[in-house]
Amino acid sequence: MGDLSRDDIANTLRILVATDCHLGYMEKDEIRRHDSFQAFEEICSIAEQKKVDFVLLGGDLFHENKPSRSTLVKAIEILRRHCLNDQPVQFQVVSDQTVNFANVFGHVNYEDPHFNVGLPVFSIHGNHDDPAGVDNLSAVDILSACNLLNYFGKMALEGSGVGQITLYPILVRKGSTAVALYGLGNIRDERLNRMFQTPHAVQWMRPEAQEGCLVSDWFNMLVLHQNRVKTNPKNAISEHFLPRFLDFIVWGHEHECLVDPQEVPGMGFHITQPGSSVATSLIDGESKPKHVLLLEIKGNQYRPTKIPLTSVRPFEYTEIVLKDESDIDPNDQNSILEHLDKVVRNLIEKSSKKAVSISELKIPLVRIKVDYSGFMTINPQRFGQKYVGKVANPQDILIFSKASKKRRNEAKFDDTERLRPEELNQQNIEALVAENNLKMEILPVNDLDVALHNFVNKDDKMAFYACVKYNLQETRERVKERSVRSTDAAQSIEDFRTTSAGVGSAVSFSDEEDAAQISGSTSTTRGRKGSRVGSKSSLDVSETGKGKTSARGRGRGRGRGRGSSNLKQTTLDATLGFRQSQRSASVAATAAVRSIAVEDENVDSASSEDSKKLGINEVADSSNDDESIQGKGRKRAAGRGRGRGNKELWCFKKVRAAEVSHSYPR
C-alpha cells in the first residue's frame, strides 16, 4: 500500500484469492492434523497485513462434507479472530443481495448491525463441501449462518434433466472501480458440461447501464470449482464454454499451483489457478510451492501479486526408474533397498536446507514413484518404518508403477498387476447402465447415481430415501394432474367419435398450447387421404395403452421417452395424458377410431415432416456472446429472469448471442 497514492487507494479494490483449503484434512493423524488450519490461519493473517478489502475463496474450504465438531470449531475460531474487528469496510455491494446470497437474511455480513465485520470473506462451495441431504445444506451454510462469511454461487438443481441455472453477479463498487463478481459452486462435471452445450441451460446476467457507468466499465470476474484438465472432455469444463465478456477467472479444484494469470487464446480473459494450500495428494503437482494471489483492480486494469505460504509442510517428490540405475542388481533386493534409502536421505536433506529458520523446520512429506519394470517390489510399510519421526508419511513413501504398455501387450499382465490400486478406475451408475444397455424402469439413472455418490462419499445416510421420496412425490403429482383431466379428455373422445363418423379428424399437439390439452377438429381442407392420415395418427395414440407401441418407453416426463417419431417431451406428455384418459372412455369410441384408421392399409402413418410440424423445435441460443449453438427449426424466446431489485439497486440484463439486453424492474 505504500507505493499507492491516496487517490489510488480510494479507487483500488484489493482482493486476496485462495482456493482448496481443505480444513480438517488428516485430522486423525498426529503429525499432519494441524497442517490445514495453520495454512488457513496464515492466509487470514496475510489478508490483514496487506489490508485487503475482502478474501475470496474458490471452494473446498472443508475437506469433508460433514466436518467434525473439532474442525468446525477451529474454522470458526480462525474466522472470528481475523474477520471481526472495527476496521471500516471501504466497498459497497450495490446489487440485489437477496438474489446473491442464499440465506434467510439476504444481505452481506458486514451490513449486519449486530456484528463488527472488518474483513469480509466471500466463498463458493466445492465438491468436498457441496450441499447435500434433504435440506440441501453445506458446511459453508453453517459459517454463513454464523455471519462469518458470505456464501454465494449456490444453484438449485432438481430433477434428472439437465436443468437450468442463472448466474447473478455480486456488484461491488469502490470509488470509481466497479467489479461484477460471478460465482458458480461445484456441479457434477458431466452435468455442467451438458448444460453449457444446451441452449438456455446457463444464463448470465450482466449489469444494466446506468448514468455514469456503462456496461463496459464493469470488471467481470468468475470464480468456479470444476475439473479443468482431463483426458475425458465430458468430465471437465473447457475454458471455451465461458462467455467472452469475462475479464478474469479464478479456477478452483485443481491443486497444482498455477497462480500466475494465463491468457486463454481467442477468449480475451485470464485464468489464475492458486491451487490448494495443503497437500492432499502425494503427486508431482502438489509438490510445487504453495501461493495465494493478491489481486488489485482499478477500473478495467488489474495487477496480480503472488504471495508464498511459509507455513505449509514441505513436500519432496521424485521419480526413479530402477533399470536406469547402474548400482542396482536385479537379482539382489538389498541393492534396491540401499539405493532407495539413499534417495530418501537426499530428499530429507534437501527439504531441511529450504527452511529459513529452525522454528519453520517441519518434518517433510516424501514421495518416490518407482518404476520397477523387470525388478522385484518391496513392502512400502516395512520400508518406511525406519523413517518414523523423520518423514511425515512413513507408511507411503514409496509407490510402485510400471511403464505404460500398448494394448496389444496388455494380455501379458497378470492379475496382480491389473488389481493394483493405482490402476483401478471408479465407475458410476450412469456408465454401468450405458455399458450394459440396461433400462431403468423405476428410478432415473442420474438421480440414483447422485444418491449413491452422496451415500458413499459424503456419508449421507438419507441419500436413497431422499431420492425415492422425490420421485414418488413427482409421480403422485403427475397422476393426480392426469386424473383431474380424465373427465374432460373422455368427453373429448366421445365428441371425437360422434363428429368423425364419416370423416377422419386430425389430432394435433402444439407447444403453443397446454401440453396436456388434446383437441380434435374436423378436417375440411386435406381431403380424404389427409383425413385418413390424421385418423391413423389417432389410432397410434389409442393403441399405446395396449402394448403395440412399447418402443415408446414409459415416458415419465423426464425426457426419457423413446419412439420412432421426432415429437419432443411436451408432445410425449400430451400423448401419455391422452392415453391415460382414453382408458376411462368407452370401448365403442376406441373401436370407432380403429375402424376409421384401418380403412386404408397402404397409407403411411405420419411423415417425419408432419412430426416436425407437430413437435417442439430445438431452441437455438447460447450462453456465449459471439457463438451460438444452432438448433433445428425456429427459435424459442428465452424465459424472463427472476431479478428482484429496488430503486437503490443496480439492475441486470440477460446475455444473448445477439447481445439483446433485458432489463428488470427497479
XYZ file of C-alpha atoms in Angstrom:
666
model
C 0.000 0.000 0.000
C 2.981 2.323 0.484
C 3.559 2.824 -3.277
C -0.058 3.885 -3.897
C -1.324 7.430 -3.632
C -4.350 8.325 -1.557
C -6.462 8.589 -4.719
C -5.324 5.173 -5.905
C -6.147 3.611 -2.545
C -9.679 5.013 -2.656
C -10.302 3.626 -6.140
C -8.410 0.291 -5.976
C -10.178 -2.874 -4.885
C -7.780 -5.306 -3.196
C -8.749 -8.987 -3.078
C -6.848 -11.927 -1.583
C -7.645 -15.076 -3.579
C -7.210 -18.619 -2.211
C -8.754 -21.991 -3.061
C -8.955 -25.528 -1.688
C -8.060 -25.002 1.970
C -9.426 -28.472 2.924
C -9.832 -27.726 6.618
C -9.832 -30.943 8.635
C -7.669 -32.961 6.257
C -5.837 -35.787 8.095
C -7.279 -34.565 11.402
C -6.686 -38.010 12.960
C -3.008 -38.052 12.046
C -0.848 -36.926 14.961
C 1.712 -35.236 12.722
C -0.384 -33.682 9.956
C -3.649 -32.899 11.768
C -2.894 -29.165 12.145
C -1.496 -28.514 8.647
C -4.699 -27.270 7.016
C -5.555 -24.934 9.904
C -2.067 -23.426 10.044
C -2.184 -22.650 6.322
C -5.650 -21.077 6.627
C -4.504 -19.036 9.611
C -1.613 -17.717 7.539
C -3.964 -16.817 4.670
C -6.146 -14.745 7.008
C -3.042 -13.124 8.534
C -1.782 -12.130 5.084
C -5.186 -10.573 4.363
C -4.875 -8.449 7.499
C -1.272 -7.448 6.796
C -2.000 -6.451 3.197
C -5.167 -4.600 4.270
C -7.251 -6.196 1.562
C -10.899 -5.299 1.079
C -12.061 -8.914 1.205
C -10.939 -12.523 0.910
C -12.225 -14.651 -1.986
C -12.263 -18.451 -1.529
C -12.701 -20.778 -4.501
C -14.372 -23.786 -2.836
C -13.373 -26.811 -0.746
C -12.980 -24.785 2.426
C -13.658 -28.055 4.283
C -12.267 -31.443 3.352
C -15.328 -33.413 4.470
C -18.929 -32.854 3.513
C -19.790 -33.332 7.184
C -16.803 -31.895 9.056
C -16.225 -32.932 12.643
C -17.077 -30.668 15.558
C -13.379 -30.086 16.151
C -12.889 -28.900 12.563
C -15.912 -26.604 12.713
C -14.807 -25.061 15.994
C -11.276 -24.375 14.706
C -12.604 -22.833 11.481
C -14.967 -20.555 13.423
C -12.161 -19.539 15.792
C -9.853 -18.536 12.922
C -12.530 -16.528 11.136
C -13.617 -14.872 14.368
C -10.049 -13.802 15.228
C -9.319 -12.230 11.861
C -12.675 -11.121 10.456
C -14.393 -9.499 13.448
C -12.837 -6.102 14.172
C -13.561 -2.398 13.987
C -11.855 -1.774 10.656
C -14.154 0.070 8.224
C -15.199 -1.702 5.015
C -14.344 0.518 2.051
C -16.533 -1.051 -0.676
C -20.264 -1.361 -1.256
C -22.437 -4.168 -2.633
C -24.955 -2.443 -4.924
C -26.720 -5.478 -6.417
C -29.852 -7.211 -5.162
C -28.377 -9.105 -2.219
C -31.427 -11.309 -1.743
C -30.512 -12.862 -5.099
C -26.777 -13.047 -4.426
C -26.831 -14.745 -1.028
C -28.979 -17.835 -0.498
C -29.851 -17.412 3.180
C -32.747 -16.094 5.211
C -31.004 -12.793 5.986
C -30.370 -11.751 2.389
C -27.557 -9.261 2.877
C -23.782 -9.137 3.070
C -22.436 -9.929 6.537
C -20.688 -6.603 7.272
C -24.016 -4.756 6.958
C -25.425 -6.585 9.969
C -25.587 -4.016 12.799
C -25.016 -6.709 15.441
C -21.573 -7.699 14.097
C -18.377 -5.749 13.584
C -17.046 -7.380 10.428
C -13.824 -5.717 9.334
C -12.603 -8.411 6.898
C -15.404 -9.825 4.720
C -14.922 -13.296 3.260
C -16.733 -14.474 0.120
C -16.799 -18.172 -0.709
C -18.432 -20.695 -3.028
C -18.667 -24.425 -2.310
C -16.528 -27.141 -3.857
C -17.058 -30.825 -4.460
C -15.930 -31.718 -0.927
C -18.249 -29.334 0.934
C -21.140 -29.108 -1.525
C -24.786 -29.043 -0.382
C -26.379 -32.420 0.316
C -29.242 -34.012 2.202
C -32.940 -33.280 2.259
C -32.445 -29.591 3.097
C -29.601 -29.173 0.562
C -27.236 -27.642 3.099
C -23.459 -27.335 3.097
C -20.950 -26.892 5.878
C -20.387 -23.422 4.413
C -24.031 -22.677 5.277
C -23.088 -23.048 8.947
C -20.416 -20.345 8.686
C -22.829 -18.185 6.701
C -25.496 -18.537 9.395
C -22.838 -17.519 11.954
C -22.300 -14.359 9.848
C -18.602 -15.157 9.452
C -18.559 -15.361 5.652
C -20.725 -14.656 2.605
C -21.782 -17.812 0.780
C -22.676 -17.271 -2.878
C -22.809 -19.259 -6.111
C -25.263 -21.839 -4.730
C -27.507 -23.153 -7.515
C -30.733 -25.107 -7.024
C -30.791 -28.110 -9.371
C -33.693 -30.548 -9.155
C -34.851 -33.491 -11.246
C -32.872 -35.715 -13.552
C -32.866 -33.441 -16.567
C -30.054 -31.103 -17.494
C -31.685 -28.294 -15.553
C -31.206 -24.554 -15.804
C -29.095 -22.107 -13.826
C -28.863 -18.333 -13.887
C -25.745 -16.558 -12.667
C -26.357 -13.235 -10.952
C -23.179 -11.259 -10.151
C -22.367 -9.531 -6.897
C -21.891 -5.912 -7.928
C -19.102 -4.306 -5.889
C -18.241 -0.614 -6.040
C -15.199 1.095 -4.547
C -14.704 4.639 -5.715
C -14.543 4.616 -9.496
C -13.906 0.850 -9.666
C -16.859 -1.429 -10.406
C -16.493 -5.226 -10.201
C -19.128 -7.807 -11.165
C -18.267 -10.973 -9.237
C -19.868 -14.170 -10.583
C -19.802 -17.371 -8.551
C -20.582 -20.936 -9.592
C -20.367 -23.597 -6.901
C -19.379 -27.093 -7.880
C -21.803 -29.051 -10.070
C -21.055 -32.549 -11.339
C -18.736 -32.054 -14.280
C -20.695 -34.319 -16.637
C -23.914 -32.439 -15.937
C -22.413 -28.955 -16.175
C -20.677 -29.965 -19.398
C -24.069 -30.866 -20.908
C -25.603 -27.682 -19.542
C -23.044 -25.475 -21.265
C -23.860 -27.205 -24.553
C -27.632 -26.953 -24.098
C -29.402 -23.740 -25.171
C -30.912 -21.700 -22.328
C -29.394 -24.007 -19.682
C -26.761 -21.498 -18.478
C -27.769 -17.851 -18.489
C -25.553 -14.956 -17.476
C -26.969 -11.717 -16.118
C -24.991 -8.537 -16.753
C -25.259 -5.163 -15.009
C -27.510 -2.704 -16.735
C -26.007 0.524 -17.989
C -26.530 3.427 -15.587
C -25.760 7.100 -15.704
C -22.025 7.493 -15.435
C -21.368 3.736 -15.611
C -21.596 1.769 -18.838
C -21.737 -1.997 -19.134
C -18.172 -1.986 -20.438
C -16.977 -0.189 -17.294
C -17.546 -3.272 -15.131
C -14.643 -5.610 -14.436
C -16.179 -9.096 -14.736
C -14.775 -11.868 -12.530
C -15.836 -15.509 -12.227
C -14.889 -17.996 -9.518
C -15.729 -21.650 -10.130
C -14.736 -25.089 -8.842
C -14.596 -27.724 -11.606
C -12.276 -30.118 -13.416
C -10.118 -28.172 -15.827
C -7.720 -30.615 -17.466
C -8.880 -34.188 -18.030
C -8.344 -36.810 -20.695
C -12.121 -37.251 -20.933
C -13.574 -33.984 -22.287
C -17.033 -34.855 -20.955
C -15.648 -34.977 -17.413
C -14.203 -31.459 -17.430
C -15.165 -27.893 -18.254
C -13.483 -26.250 -21.211
C -12.444 -22.617 -20.943
C -14.168 -22.054 -24.285
C -17.568 -22.746 -22.694
C -17.294 -19.487 -20.767
C -18.535 -16.158 -22.191
C -16.063 -13.732 -23.681
C -17.232 -10.711 -21.706
C -15.386 -12.090 -18.653
C -12.099 -10.420 -17.737
C -10.677 -12.634 -15.001
C -11.381 -16.194 -13.790
C -10.408 -17.860 -10.506
C -10.310 -21.628 -11.068
C -10.611 -23.884 -8.043
C -10.480 -27.683 -7.602
C -7.158 -28.127 -9.389
C -4.481 -28.438 -6.669
C -1.445 -27.636 -8.776
C -0.347 -24.071 -8.094
C -0.501 -22.079 -11.352
C -1.140 -18.761 -9.688
C 0.279 -16.552 -12.445
C -2.664 -15.450 -14.651
C -2.633 -17.067 -18.072
C -4.462 -15.704 -21.105
C -6.749 -18.089 -22.973
C -6.123 -17.688 -26.725
C -9.108 -16.293 -28.551
C -11.227 -15.746 -25.427
C -9.892 -12.455 -24.105
C -9.776 -13.348 -20.396
C -7.103 -14.549 -17.976
C -7.244 -17.533 -15.615
C -5.485 -17.959 -12.284
C -5.277 -21.319 -10.535
C -3.972 -20.741 -6.996
C -4.105 -24.444 -6.149
C -4.510 -25.939 -2.693
C -2.966 -24.606 0.497
C -2.357 -28.125 1.851
C -1.132 -31.224 0.003
C -3.917 -33.827 -0.116
C -2.444 -35.989 -2.889
C 1.191 -37.027 -2.957
C 1.753 -36.261 -6.634
C 4.163 -34.072 -8.547
C 1.721 -31.178 -8.955
C 1.255 -30.872 -5.184
C 4.995 -30.624 -4.537
C 5.248 -27.159 -6.062
C 5.417 -24.213 -3.625
C 2.003 -23.059 -2.422
C 0.862 -19.473 -3.061
C -2.087 -17.139 -2.712
C -2.862 -14.252 -5.048
C -3.220 -10.579 -4.177
C -5.403 -9.063 -6.892
C -5.575 -5.268 -7.169
C -8.259 -3.905 -9.513
C -8.570 -0.295 -10.635
C -11.076 0.435 -13.369
C -10.598 -2.198 -16.061
C -6.984 -2.893 -15.119
C -5.654 -5.365 -12.587
C -2.305 -6.169 -11.002
C -1.598 -9.696 -9.674
C 0.937 -10.377 -6.935
C 1.625 -13.937 -5.816
C 2.453 -14.438 -2.148
C 4.124 -17.672 -0.961
C 2.788 -19.582 2.034
C 5.546 -20.299 4.530
C 3.571 -22.431 6.995
C 2.922 -25.245 4.507
C 4.609 -28.560 5.280
C 7.465 -29.170 2.797
C 6.860 -31.873 0.227
C 9.604 -33.517 -1.812
C 8.739 -35.635 -4.842
C 10.885 -37.573 -7.290
C 10.621 -40.383 -9.797
C 13.209 -43.078 -10.454
C 13.489 -45.935 -12.929
C 15.300 -48.912 -11.427
C 16.571 -50.251 -14.737
C 18.342 -46.944 -15.399
C 20.328 -47.096 -12.142
C 23.764 -48.649 -12.568
C 24.302 -49.551 -8.900
C 21.285 -51.870 -8.661
C 21.435 -55.637 -9.208
C 18.056 -57.006 -10.455
C 18.651 -60.232 -8.519
C 19.695 -58.547 -5.276
C 16.908 -56.946 -3.248
C 19.362 -55.392 -0.792
C 20.852 -53.265 -3.557
C 17.376 -51.911 -4.310
C 16.842 -51.058 -0.637
C 20.201 -49.324 -0.359
C 19.519 -47.180 -3.433
C 16.055 -46.167 -2.222
C 17.436 -45.319 1.239
C 19.970 -43.020 -0.346
C 17.261 -41.255 -2.352
C 15.109 -40.706 0.747
C 18.013 -39.297 2.761
C 18.865 -36.868 -0.040
C 15.258 -35.621 -0.176
C 15.137 -35.098 3.603
C 18.388 -33.119 3.483
C 17.104 -31.076 0.546
C 13.979 -30.179 2.500
C 15.907 -29.068 5.595
C 18.021 -26.675 3.532
C 14.900 -24.831 2.311
C 13.826 -23.857 5.831
C 14.670 -20.255 6.641
C 14.890 -20.810 10.394
C 14.778 -23.661 12.882
C 11.294 -22.626 14.005
C 9.987 -23.158 10.475
C 11.563 -26.599 10.180
C 8.870 -29.254 9.800
C 9.041 -32.961 9.130
C 8.668 -33.181 5.345
C 6.420 -35.254 3.151
C 8.401 -37.548 0.844
C 7.078 -39.472 -2.127
C 9.147 -41.585 -4.536
C 7.497 -43.038 -7.603
C 9.432 -46.174 -8.550
C 9.261 -47.779 -11.970
C 10.057 -51.391 -11.108
C 9.822 -52.912 -14.623
C 11.942 -56.056 -14.579
C 12.578 -55.868 -10.816
C 11.021 -57.164 -7.625
C 8.921 -54.946 -5.370
C 9.400 -54.433 -1.651
C 6.947 -53.785 1.159
C 6.384 -49.975 1.409
C 5.169 -50.136 5.036
C 8.186 -52.111 6.174
C 10.488 -49.791 4.249
C 9.021 -46.698 5.916
C 9.353 -47.923 9.489
C 12.927 -46.705 9.707
C 11.793 -43.148 8.855
C 9.206 -42.706 11.611
C 9.835 -39.274 13.125
C 11.888 -38.193 10.114
C 9.176 -38.239 7.432
C 5.552 -37.157 7.877
C 4.245 -40.069 5.784
C 6.418 -43.112 6.579
C 3.682 -45.579 5.582
C 3.514 -44.492 1.914
C 6.890 -43.093 0.926
C 7.153 -45.473 -1.997
C 4.640 -46.046 -4.775
C 5.449 -48.668 -7.394
C 4.368 -48.496 -11.017
C 5.306 -49.894 -14.368
C 5.945 -48.160 -17.645
C 2.824 -47.872 -19.773
C 2.467 -50.526 -22.451
C 0.402 -50.712 -25.578
C -2.906 -52.513 -25.515
C -1.512 -55.338 -27.582
C 0.722 -56.241 -24.674
C -1.985 -55.975 -22.016
C -2.672 -59.715 -22.276
C 0.725 -60.352 -20.725
C -0.230 -58.596 -17.479
C -1.022 -60.898 -14.596
C -3.973 -60.390 -12.243
C -1.880 -58.803 -9.510
C -0.872 -56.004 -11.877
C -4.428 -55.397 -13.020
C -5.731 -55.073 -9.482
C -3.128 -52.701 -8.173
C -4.873 -49.731 -6.504
C -3.318 -47.152 -8.785
C -4.666 -48.992 -11.840
C -8.296 -49.156 -10.702
C -10.844 -46.709 -12.080
C -14.112 -45.746 -10.489
C -17.325 -46.187 -12.438
C -20.636 -44.579 -11.738
C -24.094 -45.978 -12.299
C -24.570 -43.990 -15.498
C -21.509 -45.635 -17.072
C -22.582 -49.116 -15.985
C -26.092 -48.651 -17.348
C -24.799 -47.326 -20.665
C -22.191 -50.083 -20.978
C -24.655 -52.914 -20.375
C -27.538 -51.317 -22.315
C -29.833 -51.530 -19.300
C -33.149 -49.745 -18.900
C -34.063 -48.206 -15.582
C -37.811 -48.634 -15.155
C -38.483 -47.043 -11.776
C -35.748 -44.640 -10.626
C -33.915 -42.335 -13.062
C -30.275 -43.176 -13.681
C -28.972 -39.704 -12.837
C -30.881 -39.487 -9.567
C -29.690 -42.928 -8.474
C -26.113 -42.071 -9.394
C -26.190 -38.889 -7.308
C -27.757 -40.758 -4.380
C -25.032 -43.419 -4.463
C -22.322 -40.756 -4.663
C -23.732 -38.911 -1.657
C -24.159 -42.146 0.308
C -20.591 -43.364 -0.273
C -18.508 -40.205 -0.459
C -20.478 -37.885 1.814
C -21.826 -40.350 4.369
C -25.368 -39.164 3.670
C -27.456 -41.990 5.099
C -30.653 -40.352 3.839
C -29.487 -40.106 0.205
C -31.521 -43.032 -1.144
C -34.520 -42.089 0.985
C -34.492 -38.561 -0.443
C -34.120 -39.925 -3.989
C -37.074 -42.313 -3.662
C -39.205 -39.737 -1.834
C -38.651 -37.116 -4.501
C -39.512 -39.452 -7.376
C -42.596 -40.796 -5.603
C -43.837 -37.282 -4.959
C -43.234 -36.324 -8.562
C -45.126 -39.398 -9.785
C -48.073 -38.706 -7.475
C -48.375 -35.152 -8.742
C -48.439 -36.297 -12.357
C -51.045 -38.982 -11.636
C -53.184 -36.508 -9.714
C -52.982 -33.972 -12.521
C -53.956 -36.550 -15.116
C -56.867 -37.842 -13.047
C -58.285 -34.318 -12.845
C -58.210 -34.050 -16.611
C -59.515 -37.550 -17.297
C -63.184 -36.482 -17.344
C -62.591 -33.727 -19.886
C -60.417 -35.985 -22.026
C -63.053 -38.741 -22.008
C -65.672 -36.252 -23.108
C -63.370 -35.081 -25.878
C -63.018 -38.647 -27.150
C -66.782 -39.092 -27.124
C -67.201 -35.906 -29.121
C -64.458 -37.106 -31.421
C -66.343 -40.344 -32.037
C -69.579 -38.574 -32.901
C -68.020 -35.969 -35.178
C -65.814 -38.424 -37.075
C -68.465 -40.948 -38.066
C -67.914 -40.275 -41.763
C -64.842 -38.058 -41.850
C -61.460 -38.611 -40.128
C -60.153 -35.973 -37.741
C -56.548 -34.967 -37.239
C -55.340 -34.863 -33.641
C -52.676 -32.166 -33.253
C -50.335 -31.399 -30.406
C -48.893 -27.914 -30.242
C -46.280 -26.417 -27.979
C -48.127 -23.123 -28.206
C -50.954 -24.505 -26.074
C -51.146 -26.512 -22.890
C -49.022 -29.648 -23.213
C -51.729 -31.952 -21.918
C -54.640 -30.454 -23.813
C -55.876 -32.524 -26.754
C -58.159 -31.088 -29.372
C -59.981 -32.985 -32.100
C -61.210 -30.947 -35.028
C -62.887 -31.940 -38.273
C -60.571 -31.682 -41.255
C -62.196 -29.962 -44.199
C -59.254 -28.983 -46.402
C -56.982 -32.015 -46.512
C -59.325 -34.306 -48.358
C -59.978 -37.993 -47.777
C -56.362 -39.073 -47.811
C -55.338 -36.364 -45.332
C -58.120 -37.323 -43.000
C -57.039 -40.940 -43.103
C -53.525 -39.966 -42.169
C -54.800 -37.946 -39.251
C -57.038 -40.791 -38.118
C -54.212 -43.260 -38.314
C -52.136 -40.967 -36.105
C -55.022 -41.036 -33.673
C -55.002 -44.821 -33.865
C -51.327 -44.874 -32.920
C -52.194 -42.919 -29.823
C -55.088 -45.205 -28.910
C -53.012 -48.344 -29.330
C -50.357 -47.162 -26.894
C -52.180 -48.475 -23.872
C -52.389 -51.963 -25.403
C -48.679 -52.542 -25.802
C -48.438 -52.215 -29.591
C -46.106 -49.238 -29.325
C -43.984 -50.365 -26.430
C -40.900 -48.902 -28.093
C -42.030 -45.501 -26.954
C -40.950 -46.320 -23.405
C -42.535 -45.342 -20.156
C -42.229 -41.597 -20.717
C -42.010 -40.409 -17.118
C -41.960 -36.737 -18.066
C -38.186 -36.519 -17.530
C -37.061 -36.605 -21.150
C -36.686 -40.394 -21.447
C -39.438 -41.251 -23.925
C -38.254 -43.314 -26.881
C -40.013 -43.737 -30.185
C -39.738 -43.575 -33.933
C -41.259 -40.113 -34.197
C -39.500 -36.807 -33.724
C -42.000 -35.496 -31.163
C -40.378 -33.778 -28.188
C -41.164 -34.008 -24.497
C -44.269 -31.821 -24.487
C -45.775 -33.939 -27.230
C -44.926 -37.114 -25.345
C -46.575 -35.801 -22.208
C -49.669 -34.957 -24.184
C -49.695 -38.414 -25.729
C -49.418 -40.077 -22.351
C -52.135 -37.893 -20.913
C -54.334 -38.797 -23.878
C -53.577 -42.476 -23.329
C -54.406 -42.398 -19.619
C -57.655 -40.544 -20.139
C -58.666 -42.779 -23.025
C -58.632 -45.835 -20.751
C -61.685 -44.417 -18.998
C -63.510 -43.845 -22.299
C -65.933 -46.304 -23.793
C -64.802 -49.256 -25.860
C -67.060 -48.078 -28.628
C -65.012 -44.914 -29.043
C -61.825 -46.904 -29.489
C -63.464 -49.240 -31.967
C -64.778 -46.315 -33.962
C -61.364 -44.730 -34.221
C -59.765 -48.067 -35.176
C -62.320 -48.741 -37.907
C -61.661 -45.381 -39.474
C -57.867 -45.700 -39.284
C -57.552 -49.185 -40.816
C -59.694 -48.259 -43.793
C -56.644 -47.957 -45.968
C -53.736 -50.268 -45.013
C -51.337 -48.792 -47.593
C -51.407 -45.255 -46.197
C -48.325 -44.352 -44.176
C -48.928 -43.250 -40.588
C -47.250 -39.873 -40.447
C -44.244 -38.500 -42.239
C -41.303 -37.059 -40.448
C -42.258 -33.680 -41.840
C -45.621 -33.834 -40.114
C -43.904 -34.845 -36.905
C -41.714 -31.823 -37.104
C -44.764 -29.650 -37.556
C -46.452 -31.202 -34.543
C -43.404 -31.407 -32.241
C -41.269 -28.869 -30.428
C -38.315 -27.425 -32.278
C -34.975 -27.231 -30.543
C -34.044 -23.922 -29.009
C -31.225 -22.113 -30.740
C -29.368 -19.926 -28.276
C -26.095 -19.779 -26.444
C -24.711 -18.538 -23.180
C -21.725 -17.049 -25.014
C -21.632 -13.605 -26.578
C -20.337 -14.401 -30.045
C -21.106 -18.055 -30.578
C -24.451 -19.754 -30.747
C -25.414 -23.399 -30.921
C -27.612 -23.887 -33.941
C -30.725 -25.957 -33.399
C -33.242 -27.256 -35.857
C -36.371 -25.268 -36.607
C -37.474 -21.983 -35.225
C -36.033 -20.196 -32.225
C -37.969 -20.017 -28.999
C -37.675 -16.944 -26.833
C -35.943 -17.465 -23.522
C -37.944 -17.150 -20.330
C -37.797 -13.991 -18.298
C -35.276 -13.845 -15.475
C -36.067 -13.591 -11.805
C -34.206 -10.371 -10.999
C -35.512 -8.777 -7.833
C -34.323 -5.247 -7.239
C -35.431 -1.911 -5.864
C -34.779 1.657 -6.809
C -31.499 1.792 -4.956
C -30.114 -1.411 -6.535
C -28.492 -1.982 -9.887
C -30.407 -3.979 -12.455
C -29.304 -6.813 -14.672
C -29.669 -7.657 -18.294
C -29.520 -11.055 -19.943
C -26.623 -12.038 -22.205
C -27.763 -13.445 -25.520
C -25.943 -14.350 -28.711
C -27.265 -11.149 -30.312
C -26.469 -9.056 -27.180
C -30.146 -8.278 -26.605
C -30.458 -6.572 -23.230
C -33.271 -7.453 -20.852
C -33.953 -5.045 -18.035
C -35.574 -5.926 -14.780
C -37.880 -3.656 -12.755
C -36.101 -1.417 -10.330
